[in-house]
Coordinates of C-alpha atoms in Angstrom, one line a residue:
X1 CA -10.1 -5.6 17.8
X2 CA -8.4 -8.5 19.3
X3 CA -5.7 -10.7 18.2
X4 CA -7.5 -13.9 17.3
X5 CA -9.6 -11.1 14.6
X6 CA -7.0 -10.4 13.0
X7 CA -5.7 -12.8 10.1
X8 CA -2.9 -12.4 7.6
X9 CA -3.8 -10.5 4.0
X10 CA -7.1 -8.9 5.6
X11 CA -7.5 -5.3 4.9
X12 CA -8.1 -3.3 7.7
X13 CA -8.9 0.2 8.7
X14 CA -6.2 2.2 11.3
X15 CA -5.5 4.9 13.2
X16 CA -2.3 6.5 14.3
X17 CA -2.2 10.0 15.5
X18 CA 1.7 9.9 15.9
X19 CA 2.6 9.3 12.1
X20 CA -1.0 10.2 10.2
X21 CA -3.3 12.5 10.3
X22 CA -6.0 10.8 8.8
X23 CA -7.0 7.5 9.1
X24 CA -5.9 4.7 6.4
X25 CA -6.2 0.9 5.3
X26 CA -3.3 -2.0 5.2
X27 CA -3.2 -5.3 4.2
X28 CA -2.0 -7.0 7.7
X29 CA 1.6 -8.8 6.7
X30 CA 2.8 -9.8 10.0
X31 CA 0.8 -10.3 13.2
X32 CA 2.5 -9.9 16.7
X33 CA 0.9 -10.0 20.1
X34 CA -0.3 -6.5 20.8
X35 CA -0.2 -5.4 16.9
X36 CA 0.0 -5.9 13.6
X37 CA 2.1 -5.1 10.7
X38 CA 0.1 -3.6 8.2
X39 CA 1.4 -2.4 4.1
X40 CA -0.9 1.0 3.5
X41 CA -2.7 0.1 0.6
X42 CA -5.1 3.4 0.8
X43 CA -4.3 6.8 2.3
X44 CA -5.6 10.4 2.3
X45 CA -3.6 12.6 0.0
X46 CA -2.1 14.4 3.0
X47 CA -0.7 12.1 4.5
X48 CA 1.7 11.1 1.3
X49 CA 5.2 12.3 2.6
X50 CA 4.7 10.6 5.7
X51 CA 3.6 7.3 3.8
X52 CA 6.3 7.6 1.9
X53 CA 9.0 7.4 4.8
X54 CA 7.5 5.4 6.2
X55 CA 8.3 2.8 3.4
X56 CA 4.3 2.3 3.0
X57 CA 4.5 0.0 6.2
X58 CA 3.5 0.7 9.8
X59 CA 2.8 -1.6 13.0
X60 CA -0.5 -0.9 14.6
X61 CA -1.7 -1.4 18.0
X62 CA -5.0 -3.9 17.9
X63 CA -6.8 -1.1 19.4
X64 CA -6.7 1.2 16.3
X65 CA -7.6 -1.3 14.0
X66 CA -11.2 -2.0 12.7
X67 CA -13.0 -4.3 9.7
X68 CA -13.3 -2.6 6.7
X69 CA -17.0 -3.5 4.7
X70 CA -15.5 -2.3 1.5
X71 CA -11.6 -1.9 0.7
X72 CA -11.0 1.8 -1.0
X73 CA -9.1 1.2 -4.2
X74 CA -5.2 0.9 -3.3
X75 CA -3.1 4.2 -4.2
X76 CA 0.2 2.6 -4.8
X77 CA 1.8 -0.3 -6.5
X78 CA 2.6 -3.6 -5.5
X79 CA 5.9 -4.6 -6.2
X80 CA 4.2 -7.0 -7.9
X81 CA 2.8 -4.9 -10.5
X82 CA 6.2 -3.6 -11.9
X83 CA 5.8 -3.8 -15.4
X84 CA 8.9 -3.8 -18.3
X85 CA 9.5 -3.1 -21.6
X86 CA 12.1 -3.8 -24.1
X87 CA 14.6 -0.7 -24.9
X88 CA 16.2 -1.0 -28.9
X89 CA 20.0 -0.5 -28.6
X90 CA 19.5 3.1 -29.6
X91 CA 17.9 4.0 -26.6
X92 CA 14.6 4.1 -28.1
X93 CA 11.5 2.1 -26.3
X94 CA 10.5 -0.8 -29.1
X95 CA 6.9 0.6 -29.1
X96 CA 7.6 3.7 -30.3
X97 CA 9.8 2.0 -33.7
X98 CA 7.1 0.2 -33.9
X99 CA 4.4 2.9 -34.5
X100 CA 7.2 4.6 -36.6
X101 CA 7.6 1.5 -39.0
X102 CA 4.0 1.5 -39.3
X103 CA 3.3 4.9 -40.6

């Protein structure tokens, strides 16, 4: 793949026999001259410790990167998608009173 292919937020497939074993997708964050710096959005269960240090991030030579026709669904979160709820001063979560107090 060469440089002027690759555009930020894209989802691309990879390669990288020195971290992975299998191959994975990333949404391309940064782009650099050679490579790109992709967030793994989808991964083969294997792989998950190494993901994980890896911080979910990884820059990829333009070499082992290739057009996805279908994103796979994305196995983690975006920071994005942290949700929060509301903890009474007893500790309790608030949904929970409430299904109490409703019974």
């Amino acid at each position: 793949m060469k440089k002027a292919d690759v555009k930020l937020g894209d989802i691309l497939g990879a390669t990288s026999e020195e971290e992975l074993k299998h191959p994975f997708e990333g949404k391309v964050e940064k782009v650099y001259d050679n490579s790109a710096l992709l967030a793994i959005t989808s991964y083969d269960p294997e792989d998950e410790t190494a993901v994980s240090d890896l911080n979910h991030k990884m820059v990829v030579n333009f070499k082992k990167l290739k057009k996805v026709k279908k994103p796979a669904q994305t196995k983690i979160a975006s920071t994005n998608d942290v949700k929060i709820s509301k903890v009474s001063p007893d500790g309790n979560n608030k949904e929970k009173n409430d299904k109490k107090s409703s019974k």
